[in-house]
mmCIF file of C-alpha atoms in Angstrom:
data_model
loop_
_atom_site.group_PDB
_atom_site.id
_atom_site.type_symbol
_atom_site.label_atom_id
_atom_site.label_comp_id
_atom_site.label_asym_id
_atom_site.label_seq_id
_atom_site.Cartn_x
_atom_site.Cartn_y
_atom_site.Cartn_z
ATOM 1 C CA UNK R 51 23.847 13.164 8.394
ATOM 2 C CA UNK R 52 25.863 11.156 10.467
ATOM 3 C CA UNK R 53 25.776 7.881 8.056
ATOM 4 C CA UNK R 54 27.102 10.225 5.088
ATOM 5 C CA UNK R 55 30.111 12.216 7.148
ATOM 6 C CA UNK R 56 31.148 8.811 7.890
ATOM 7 C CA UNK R 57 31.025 7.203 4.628
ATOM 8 C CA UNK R 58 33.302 10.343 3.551
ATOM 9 C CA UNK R 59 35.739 9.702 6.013
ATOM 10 C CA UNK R 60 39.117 7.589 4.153
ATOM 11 C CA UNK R 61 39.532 4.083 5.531
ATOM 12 C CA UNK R 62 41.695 3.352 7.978
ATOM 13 C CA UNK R 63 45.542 3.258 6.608
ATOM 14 C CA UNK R 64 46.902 -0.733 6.341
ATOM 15 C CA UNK R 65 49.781 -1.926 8.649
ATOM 16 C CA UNK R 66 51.133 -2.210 5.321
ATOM 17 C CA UNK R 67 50.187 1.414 4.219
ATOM 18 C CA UNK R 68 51.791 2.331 7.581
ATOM 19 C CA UNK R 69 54.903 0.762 7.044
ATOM 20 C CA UNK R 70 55.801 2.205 3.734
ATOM 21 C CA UNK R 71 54.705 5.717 4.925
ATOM 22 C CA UNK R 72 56.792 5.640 8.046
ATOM 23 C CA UNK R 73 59.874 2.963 7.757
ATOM 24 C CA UNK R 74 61.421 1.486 10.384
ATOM 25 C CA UNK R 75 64.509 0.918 11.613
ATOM 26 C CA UNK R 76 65.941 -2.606 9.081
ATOM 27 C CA UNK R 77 65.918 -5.777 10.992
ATOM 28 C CA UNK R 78 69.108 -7.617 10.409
ATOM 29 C CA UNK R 79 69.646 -9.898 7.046
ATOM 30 C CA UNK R 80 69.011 -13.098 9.625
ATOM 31 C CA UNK R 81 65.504 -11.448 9.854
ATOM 32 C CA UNK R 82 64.631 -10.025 6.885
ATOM 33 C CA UNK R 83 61.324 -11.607 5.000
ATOM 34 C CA UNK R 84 61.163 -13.001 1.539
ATOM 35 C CA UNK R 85 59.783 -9.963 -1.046
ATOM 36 C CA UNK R 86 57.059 -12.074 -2.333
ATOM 37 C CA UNK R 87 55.542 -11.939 1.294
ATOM 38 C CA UNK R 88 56.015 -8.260 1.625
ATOM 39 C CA UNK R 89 54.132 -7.618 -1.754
ATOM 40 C CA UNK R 90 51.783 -10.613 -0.667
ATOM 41 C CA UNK R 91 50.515 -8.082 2.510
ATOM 42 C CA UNK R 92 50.987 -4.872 0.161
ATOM 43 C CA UNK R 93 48.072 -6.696 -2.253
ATOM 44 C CA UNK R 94 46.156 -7.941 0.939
ATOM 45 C CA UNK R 95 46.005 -4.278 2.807
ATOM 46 C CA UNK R 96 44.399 -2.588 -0.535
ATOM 47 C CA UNK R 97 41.843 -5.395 -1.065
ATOM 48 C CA UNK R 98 40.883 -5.302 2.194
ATOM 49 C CA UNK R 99 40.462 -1.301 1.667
ATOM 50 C CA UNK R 100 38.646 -1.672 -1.408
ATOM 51 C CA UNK R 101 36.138 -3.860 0.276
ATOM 52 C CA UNK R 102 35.652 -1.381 3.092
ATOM 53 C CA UNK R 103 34.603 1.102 0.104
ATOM 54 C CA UNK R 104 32.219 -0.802 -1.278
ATOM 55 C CA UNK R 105 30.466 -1.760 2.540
ATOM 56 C CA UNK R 106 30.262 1.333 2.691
ATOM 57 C CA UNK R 107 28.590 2.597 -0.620
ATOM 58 C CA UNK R 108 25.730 -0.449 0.488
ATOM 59 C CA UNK R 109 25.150 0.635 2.998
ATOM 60 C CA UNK R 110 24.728 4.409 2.167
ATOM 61 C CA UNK R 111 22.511 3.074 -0.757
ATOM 62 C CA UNK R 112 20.247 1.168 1.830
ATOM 63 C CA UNK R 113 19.999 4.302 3.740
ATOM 64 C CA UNK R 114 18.857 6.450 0.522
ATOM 65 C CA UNK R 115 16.376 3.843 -0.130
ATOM 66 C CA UNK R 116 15.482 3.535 3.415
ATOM 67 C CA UNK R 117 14.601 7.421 3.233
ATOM 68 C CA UNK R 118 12.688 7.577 0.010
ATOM 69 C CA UNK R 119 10.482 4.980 1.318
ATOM 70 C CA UNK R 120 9.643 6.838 4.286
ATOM 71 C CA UNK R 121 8.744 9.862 2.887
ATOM 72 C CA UNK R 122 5.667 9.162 0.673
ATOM 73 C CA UNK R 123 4.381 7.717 4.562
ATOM 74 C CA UNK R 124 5.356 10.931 6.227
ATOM 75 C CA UNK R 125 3.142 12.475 3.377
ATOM 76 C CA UNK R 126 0.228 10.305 3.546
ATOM 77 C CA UNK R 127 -0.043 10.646 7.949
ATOM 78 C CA UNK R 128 -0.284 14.512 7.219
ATOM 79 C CA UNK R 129 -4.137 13.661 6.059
ATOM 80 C CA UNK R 130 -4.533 11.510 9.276
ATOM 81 C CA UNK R 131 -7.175 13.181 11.036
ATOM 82 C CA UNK R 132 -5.206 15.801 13.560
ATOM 83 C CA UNK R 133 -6.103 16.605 17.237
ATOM 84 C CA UNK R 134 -8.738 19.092 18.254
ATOM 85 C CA UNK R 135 -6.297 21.674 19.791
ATOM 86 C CA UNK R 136 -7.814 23.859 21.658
ATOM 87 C CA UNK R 137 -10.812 21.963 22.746
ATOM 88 C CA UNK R 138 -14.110 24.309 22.987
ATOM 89 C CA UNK R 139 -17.694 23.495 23.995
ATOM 90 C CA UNK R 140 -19.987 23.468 21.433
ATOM 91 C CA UNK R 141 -22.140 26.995 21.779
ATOM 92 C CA UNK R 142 -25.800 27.039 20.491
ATOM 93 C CA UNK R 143 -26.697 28.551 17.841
ATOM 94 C CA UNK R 144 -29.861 30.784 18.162
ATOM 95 C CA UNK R 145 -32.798 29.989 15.311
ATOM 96 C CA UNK R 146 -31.358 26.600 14.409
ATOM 97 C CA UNK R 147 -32.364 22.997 14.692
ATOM 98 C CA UNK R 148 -30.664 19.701 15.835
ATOM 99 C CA UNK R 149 -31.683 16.658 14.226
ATOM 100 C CA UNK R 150 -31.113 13.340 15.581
ATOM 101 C CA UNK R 151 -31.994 9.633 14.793
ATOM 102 C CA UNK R 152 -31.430 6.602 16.634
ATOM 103 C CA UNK R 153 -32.000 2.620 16.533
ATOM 104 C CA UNK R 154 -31.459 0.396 19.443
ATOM 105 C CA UNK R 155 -31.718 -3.555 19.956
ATOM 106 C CA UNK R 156 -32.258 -4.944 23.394
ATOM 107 C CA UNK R 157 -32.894 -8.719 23.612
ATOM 108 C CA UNK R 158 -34.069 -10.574 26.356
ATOM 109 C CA UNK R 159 -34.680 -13.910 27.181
ATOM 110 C CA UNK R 160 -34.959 -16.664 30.028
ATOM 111 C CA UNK R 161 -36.541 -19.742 31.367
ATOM 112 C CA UNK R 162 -38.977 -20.706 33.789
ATOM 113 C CA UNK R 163 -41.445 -23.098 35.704
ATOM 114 C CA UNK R 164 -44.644 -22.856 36.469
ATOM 115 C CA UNK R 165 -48.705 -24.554 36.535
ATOM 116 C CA UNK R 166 -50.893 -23.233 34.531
ATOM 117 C CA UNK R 167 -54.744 -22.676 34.709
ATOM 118 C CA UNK R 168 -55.423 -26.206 34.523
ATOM 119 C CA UNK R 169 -52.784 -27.253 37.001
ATOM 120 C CA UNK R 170 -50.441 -29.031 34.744
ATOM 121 C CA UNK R 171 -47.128 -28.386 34.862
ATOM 122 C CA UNK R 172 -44.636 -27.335 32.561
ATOM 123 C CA UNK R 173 -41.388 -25.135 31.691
ATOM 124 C CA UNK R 174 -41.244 -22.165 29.416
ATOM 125 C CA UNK R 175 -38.611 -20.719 27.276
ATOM 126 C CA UNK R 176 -38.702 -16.836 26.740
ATOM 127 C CA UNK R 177 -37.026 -14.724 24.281
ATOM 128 C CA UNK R 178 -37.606 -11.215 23.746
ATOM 129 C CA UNK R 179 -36.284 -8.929 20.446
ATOM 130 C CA UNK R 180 -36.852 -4.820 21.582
ATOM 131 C CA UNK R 181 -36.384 -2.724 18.875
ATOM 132 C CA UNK R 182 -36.804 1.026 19.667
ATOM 133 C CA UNK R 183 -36.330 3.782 16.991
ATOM 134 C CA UNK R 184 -36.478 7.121 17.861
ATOM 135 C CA UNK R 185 -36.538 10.433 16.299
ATOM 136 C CA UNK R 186 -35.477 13.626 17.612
ATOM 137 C CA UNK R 187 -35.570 17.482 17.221
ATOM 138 C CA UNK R 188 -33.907 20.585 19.323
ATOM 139 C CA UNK R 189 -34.627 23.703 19.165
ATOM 140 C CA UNK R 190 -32.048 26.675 20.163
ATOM 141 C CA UNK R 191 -34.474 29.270 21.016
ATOM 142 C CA UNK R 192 -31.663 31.630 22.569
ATOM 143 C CA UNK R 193 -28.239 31.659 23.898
ATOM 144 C CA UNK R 194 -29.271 30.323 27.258
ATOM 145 C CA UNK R 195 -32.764 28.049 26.091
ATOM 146 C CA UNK R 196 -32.854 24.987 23.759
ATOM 147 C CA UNK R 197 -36.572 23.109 23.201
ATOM 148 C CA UNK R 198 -36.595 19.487 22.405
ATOM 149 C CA UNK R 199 -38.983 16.763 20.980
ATOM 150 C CA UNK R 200 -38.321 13.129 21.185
ATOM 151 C CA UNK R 201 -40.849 10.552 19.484
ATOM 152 C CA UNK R 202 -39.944 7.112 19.920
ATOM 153 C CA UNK R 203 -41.251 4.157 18.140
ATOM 154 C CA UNK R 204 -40.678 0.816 20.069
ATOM 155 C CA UNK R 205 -41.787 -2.871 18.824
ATOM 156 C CA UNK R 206 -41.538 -6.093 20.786
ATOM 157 C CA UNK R 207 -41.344 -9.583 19.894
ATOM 158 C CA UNK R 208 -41.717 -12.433 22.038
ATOM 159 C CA UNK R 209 -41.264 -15.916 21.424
ATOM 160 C CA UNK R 210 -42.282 -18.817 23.910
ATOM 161 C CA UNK R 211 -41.571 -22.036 23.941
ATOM 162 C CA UNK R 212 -43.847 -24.206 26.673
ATOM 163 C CA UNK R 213 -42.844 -28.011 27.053
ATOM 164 C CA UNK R 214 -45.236 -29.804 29.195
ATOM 165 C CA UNK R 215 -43.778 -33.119 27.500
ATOM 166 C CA UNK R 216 -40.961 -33.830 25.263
ATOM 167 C CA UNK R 217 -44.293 -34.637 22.759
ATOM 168 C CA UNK R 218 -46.419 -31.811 23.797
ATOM 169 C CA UNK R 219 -45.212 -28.496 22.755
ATOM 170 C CA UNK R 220 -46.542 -24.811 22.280
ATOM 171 C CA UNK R 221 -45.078 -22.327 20.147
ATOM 172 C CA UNK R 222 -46.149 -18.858 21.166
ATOM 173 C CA UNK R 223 -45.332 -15.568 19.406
ATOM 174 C CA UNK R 224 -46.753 -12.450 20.087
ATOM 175 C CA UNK R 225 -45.465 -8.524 18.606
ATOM 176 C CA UNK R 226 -46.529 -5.495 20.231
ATOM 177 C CA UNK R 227 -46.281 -2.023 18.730
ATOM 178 C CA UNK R 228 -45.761 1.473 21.272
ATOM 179 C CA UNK R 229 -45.790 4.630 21.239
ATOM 180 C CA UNK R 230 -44.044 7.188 23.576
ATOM 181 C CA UNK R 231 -43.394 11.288 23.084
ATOM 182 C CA UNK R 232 -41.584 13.441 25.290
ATOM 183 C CA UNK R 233 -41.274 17.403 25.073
ATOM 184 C CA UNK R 234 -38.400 19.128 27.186
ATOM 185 C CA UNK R 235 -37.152 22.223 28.171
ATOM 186 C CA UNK R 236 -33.062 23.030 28.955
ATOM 187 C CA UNK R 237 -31.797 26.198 30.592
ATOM 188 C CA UNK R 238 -27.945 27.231 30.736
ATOM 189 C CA UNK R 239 -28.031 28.795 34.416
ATOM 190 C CA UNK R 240 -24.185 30.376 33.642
ATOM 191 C CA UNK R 241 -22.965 29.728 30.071
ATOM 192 C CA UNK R 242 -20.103 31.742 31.213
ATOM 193 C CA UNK R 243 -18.911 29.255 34.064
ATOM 194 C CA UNK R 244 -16.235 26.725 33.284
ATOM 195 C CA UNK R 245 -19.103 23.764 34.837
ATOM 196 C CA UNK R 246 -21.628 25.161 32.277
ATOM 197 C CA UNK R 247 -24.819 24.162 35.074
ATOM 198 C CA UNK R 248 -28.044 23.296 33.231
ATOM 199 C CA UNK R 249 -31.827 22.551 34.571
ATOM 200 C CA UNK R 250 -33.626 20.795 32.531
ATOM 201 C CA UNK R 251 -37.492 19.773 32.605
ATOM 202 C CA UNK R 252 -39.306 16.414 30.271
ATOM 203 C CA UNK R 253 -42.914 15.905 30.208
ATOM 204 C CA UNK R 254 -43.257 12.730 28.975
ATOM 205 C CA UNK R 255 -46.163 10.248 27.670
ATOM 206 C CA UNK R 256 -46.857 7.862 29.469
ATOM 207 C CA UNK R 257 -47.519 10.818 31.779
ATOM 208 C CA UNK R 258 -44.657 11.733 33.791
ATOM 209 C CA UNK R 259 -42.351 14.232 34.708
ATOM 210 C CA UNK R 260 -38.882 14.533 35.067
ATOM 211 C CA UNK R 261 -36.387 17.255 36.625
ATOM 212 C CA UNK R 262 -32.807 17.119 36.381
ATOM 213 C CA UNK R 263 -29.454 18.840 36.612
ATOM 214 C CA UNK R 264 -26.128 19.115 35.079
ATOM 215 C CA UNK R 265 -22.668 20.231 34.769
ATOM 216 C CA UNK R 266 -19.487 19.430 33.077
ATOM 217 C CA UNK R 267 -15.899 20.119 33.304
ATOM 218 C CA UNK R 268 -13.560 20.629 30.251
ATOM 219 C CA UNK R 269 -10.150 19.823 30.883
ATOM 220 C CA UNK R 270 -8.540 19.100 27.262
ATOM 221 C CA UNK R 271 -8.940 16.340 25.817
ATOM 222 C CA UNK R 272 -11.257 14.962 28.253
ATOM 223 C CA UNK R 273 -14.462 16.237 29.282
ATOM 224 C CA UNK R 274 -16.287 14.962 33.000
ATOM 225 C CA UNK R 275 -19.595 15.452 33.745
ATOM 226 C CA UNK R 276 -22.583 14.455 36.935
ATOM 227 C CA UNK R 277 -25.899 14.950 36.813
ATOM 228 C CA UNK R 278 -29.013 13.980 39.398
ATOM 229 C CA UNK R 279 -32.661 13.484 38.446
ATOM 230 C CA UNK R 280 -35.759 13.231 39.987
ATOM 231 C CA UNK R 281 -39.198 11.189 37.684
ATOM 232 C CA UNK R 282 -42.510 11.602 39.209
ATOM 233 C CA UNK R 283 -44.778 9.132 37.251
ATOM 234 C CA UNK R 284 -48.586 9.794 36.978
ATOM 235 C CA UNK R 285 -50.070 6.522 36.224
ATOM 236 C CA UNK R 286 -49.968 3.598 38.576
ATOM 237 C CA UNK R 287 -48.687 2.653 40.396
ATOM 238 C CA UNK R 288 -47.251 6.390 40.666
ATOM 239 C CA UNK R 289 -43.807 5.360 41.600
ATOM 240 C CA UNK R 290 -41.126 7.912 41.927
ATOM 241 C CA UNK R 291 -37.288 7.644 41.188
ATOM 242 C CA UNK R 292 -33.840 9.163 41.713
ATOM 243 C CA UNK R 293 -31.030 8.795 39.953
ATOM 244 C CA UNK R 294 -27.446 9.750 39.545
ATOM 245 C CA UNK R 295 -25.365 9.945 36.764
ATOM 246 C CA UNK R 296 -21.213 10.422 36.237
ATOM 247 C CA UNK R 297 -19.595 10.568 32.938
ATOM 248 C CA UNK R 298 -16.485 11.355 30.989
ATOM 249 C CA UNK R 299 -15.644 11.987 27.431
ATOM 250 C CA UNK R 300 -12.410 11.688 25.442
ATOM 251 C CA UNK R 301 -11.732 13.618 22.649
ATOM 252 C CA UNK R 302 -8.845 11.649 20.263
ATOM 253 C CA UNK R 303 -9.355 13.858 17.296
ATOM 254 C CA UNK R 304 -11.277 16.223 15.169
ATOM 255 C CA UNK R 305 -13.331 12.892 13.940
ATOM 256 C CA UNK R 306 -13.361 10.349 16.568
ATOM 257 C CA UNK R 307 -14.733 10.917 19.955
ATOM 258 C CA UNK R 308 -15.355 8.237 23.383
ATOM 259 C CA UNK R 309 -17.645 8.517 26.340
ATOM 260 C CA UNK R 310 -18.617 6.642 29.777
ATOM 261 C CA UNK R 311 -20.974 6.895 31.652
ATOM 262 C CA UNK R 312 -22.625 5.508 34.995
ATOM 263 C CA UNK R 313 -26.073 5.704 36.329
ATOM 264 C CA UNK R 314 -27.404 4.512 39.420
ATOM 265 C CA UNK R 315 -31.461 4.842 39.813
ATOM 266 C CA UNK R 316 -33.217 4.124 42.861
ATOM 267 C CA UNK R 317 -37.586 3.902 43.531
ATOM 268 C CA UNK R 318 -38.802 5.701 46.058
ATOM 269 C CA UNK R 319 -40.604 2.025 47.436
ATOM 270 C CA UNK R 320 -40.082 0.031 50.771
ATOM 271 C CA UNK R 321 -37.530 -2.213 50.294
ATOM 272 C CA UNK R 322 -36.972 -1.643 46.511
ATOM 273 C CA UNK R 323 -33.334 -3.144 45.257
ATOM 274 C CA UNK R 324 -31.209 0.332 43.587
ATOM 275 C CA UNK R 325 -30.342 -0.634 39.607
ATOM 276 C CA UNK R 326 -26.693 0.335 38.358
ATOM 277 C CA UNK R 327 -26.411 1.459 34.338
ATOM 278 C CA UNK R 328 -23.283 1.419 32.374
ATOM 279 C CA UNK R 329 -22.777 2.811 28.914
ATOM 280 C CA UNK R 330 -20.240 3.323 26.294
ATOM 281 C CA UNK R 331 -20.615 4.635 23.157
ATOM 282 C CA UNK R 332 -17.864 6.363 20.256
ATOM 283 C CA UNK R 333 -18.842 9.137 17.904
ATOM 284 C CA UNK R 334 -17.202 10.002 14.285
ATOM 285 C CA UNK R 335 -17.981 13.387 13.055
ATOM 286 C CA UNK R 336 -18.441 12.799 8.981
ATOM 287 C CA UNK R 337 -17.253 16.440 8.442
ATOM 288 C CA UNK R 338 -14.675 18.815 10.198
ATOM 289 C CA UNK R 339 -17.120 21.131 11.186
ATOM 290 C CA UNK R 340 -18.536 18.202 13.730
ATOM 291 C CA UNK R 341 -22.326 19.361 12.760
ATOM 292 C CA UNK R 342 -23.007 15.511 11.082
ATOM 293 C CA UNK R 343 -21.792 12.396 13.044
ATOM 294 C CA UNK R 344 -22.289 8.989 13.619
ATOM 295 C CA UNK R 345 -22.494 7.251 17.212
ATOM 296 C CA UNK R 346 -22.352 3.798 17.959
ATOM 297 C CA UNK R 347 -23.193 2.609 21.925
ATOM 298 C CA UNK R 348 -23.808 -0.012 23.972
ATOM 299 C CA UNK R 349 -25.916 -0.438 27.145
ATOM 300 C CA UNK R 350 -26.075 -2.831 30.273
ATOM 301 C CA UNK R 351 -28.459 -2.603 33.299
ATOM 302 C CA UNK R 352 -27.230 -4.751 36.477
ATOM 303 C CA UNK R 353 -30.137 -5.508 39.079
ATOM 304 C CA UNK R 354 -30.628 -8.241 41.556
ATOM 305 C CA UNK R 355 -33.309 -9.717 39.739
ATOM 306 C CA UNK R 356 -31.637 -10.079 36.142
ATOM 307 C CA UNK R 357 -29.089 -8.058 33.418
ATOM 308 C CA UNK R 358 -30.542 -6.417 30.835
ATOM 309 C CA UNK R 359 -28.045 -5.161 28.071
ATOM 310 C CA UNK R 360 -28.783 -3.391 24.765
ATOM 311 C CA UNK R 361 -26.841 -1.840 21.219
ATOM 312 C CA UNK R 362 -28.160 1.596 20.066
ATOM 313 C CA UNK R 363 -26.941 2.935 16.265
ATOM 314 C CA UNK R 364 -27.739 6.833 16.213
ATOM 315 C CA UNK R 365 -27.115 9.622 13.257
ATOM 316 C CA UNK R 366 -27.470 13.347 14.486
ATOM 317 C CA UNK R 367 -27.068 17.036 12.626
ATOM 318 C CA UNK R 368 -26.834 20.028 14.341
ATOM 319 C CA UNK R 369 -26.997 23.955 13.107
ATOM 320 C CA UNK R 370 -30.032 23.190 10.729
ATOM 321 C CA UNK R 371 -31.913 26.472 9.191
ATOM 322 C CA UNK R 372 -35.065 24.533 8.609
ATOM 323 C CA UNK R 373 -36.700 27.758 7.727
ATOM 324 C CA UNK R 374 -35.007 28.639 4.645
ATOM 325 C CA UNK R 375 -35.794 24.808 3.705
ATOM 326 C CA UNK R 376 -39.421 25.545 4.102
ATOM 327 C CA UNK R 377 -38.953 29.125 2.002
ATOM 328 C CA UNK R 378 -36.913 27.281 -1.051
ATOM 329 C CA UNK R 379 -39.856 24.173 -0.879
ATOM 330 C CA UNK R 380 -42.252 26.808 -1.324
ATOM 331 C CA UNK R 381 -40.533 28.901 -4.021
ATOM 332 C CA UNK R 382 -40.266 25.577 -6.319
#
């Protein structure tokens, strides 16, 4: 608005202009200048006017153009995914099922020396490839109780590479298929408190057990959350653990979602070393409900004897009536 009020405004009136609008007094004849000088600046003052007009003409042009550009962009950030406003935990949903799948790398490797059986030394080369995929299924059985079921899948591959001579070498490769299942049980102690506690029980194969709690704070956009465990294994050598666990999420919009975490664990052996866990992982919802989304994390583990790291690629859908599935299968 500004540009245009001034572009109405008249140009400044020529000394010229000014002269003829408001004579002065007549210098004496000794003083007086030719005429052809006089019209001279009369001809210069309008030209110099006229050009103003036209500067100013471009430069409102520019400033249309300027605007129409902008607009179609001001259109298109409108379909920009928008911010989640207000921010809400997500309540369960009573007689529905959670679905979840997941795929995660973690590679390994290293190199050592040693004798073998026959006393002959040599070095060794090491790789490992994990690959673990894992399927899961939750079950909301009420307001306050959710049931889960967690098969994973993982496969191993290990490569060697023994030199006991820059002509003698041994190439090694081995794969080794596992199987592991855990059932669990989750309990909302006070849905209605802002931490939202939960106790939570796994019985997993390899035998074990493991009890754990949880709570979380929502302060919009950002969501905090601790959590302690205790694992109880029942095979040997029947080691037990604690751990500890802080996290926060960050919520930048109704698609894209970030979380941290931290975990410390810790045996419950003489003189065993504590390990320290770091992940990070970022969500995108592939609907605005938020019931289908994609996650994509990454892992490290930091202990004194060596770093283990990982990448996990996971797909998950929540609010599932797997009944009426079953009742329309049947039907056809």
């Amino acid at each position: 608005m500004s540009c245009s009020n001034e572009t109405s405004k008249a140009p400044p009136p020529s000394p010229a202009v000014t002269d003829r609008e408001h004579p002065a007094a007549a210098p004496p004849q000794s003083e007086r200048r030719p005429v052809s000088l006089a019209a001279g600046r009369r001809a210069a003052g309008r030209f110099g006017a006229a050009r103003g007009a036209v500067a100013r003409l471009v430069l409102a042009g520019i400033l249309l153009l300027a605007g129409s550009l902008a607009q179609p962009s001001l259109a298109q950030s409108g379909s920009l995914p928008e911010p989640v406003d207000p921010l809400k935990r997500s309540e369960p949903s009573p007689g529905l099922f959670s679905l979840s799948f997941s795929l995660g790398y973690h590679p390994a490797g290293g190199r050592v020396f040693d004798i073998d059986a026959d006393g002959r030394p040599y070095t060794e080369r090491l790789a490992r490839h994990a690959f673990s995929p894992s399927l899961g299924l939750q079950y909301d059985a009420s307001e306050r109780m959710e049931l889960g079921f967690t098969l994973t899948l993982p496969y191993a591959i290990e490569q060697r590479l023994r030199t006991y001579a820059p002509d003698d070498r041994r190439y090694i490769e081995a794969g080794r298929l596992a199987s592991s299942a855990a059932a669990s049980l989750t309990y909302r102690a006070a849905p209605e408190s802002s931490y939202d506690p939960t106790l939570s029980v796994t019985l997993a194969r390899p035998w074990s057990v493991d009890l754990s709690a949880a709570a979380s704070l929502l302060r919009d956009p950002v969501v905090v959350s601790a959590a302690a465990g205790y694992t109880h294994s029942f095979m040997p050598p029947f080691e037990n653990q604690v751990r500890v666990s802080a996290g926060a999420g960050f919520v930048a919009n109704d698609r894209f979602s970030f979380s941290l975490r931290a975990t410390l664990k810790q045996a419950l052996v003489f003189a065993a070393p504590a390990e320290l866990g770091a992940n990070f992982s970022t969500s995108y919802s592939l609907n605005p409900e938020g019931t289908a989304q994609v996650t994509l994390g990454a892992s490290a583990w930091f202990g004194p004897a060596a770093t283990s790291y990982g990448v996990t690629l996971g797909f998950s859908a929540s609010r599932l009536d797997l009944s009426a599935w079953l009742v329309a299968g049947q039907k056809k």
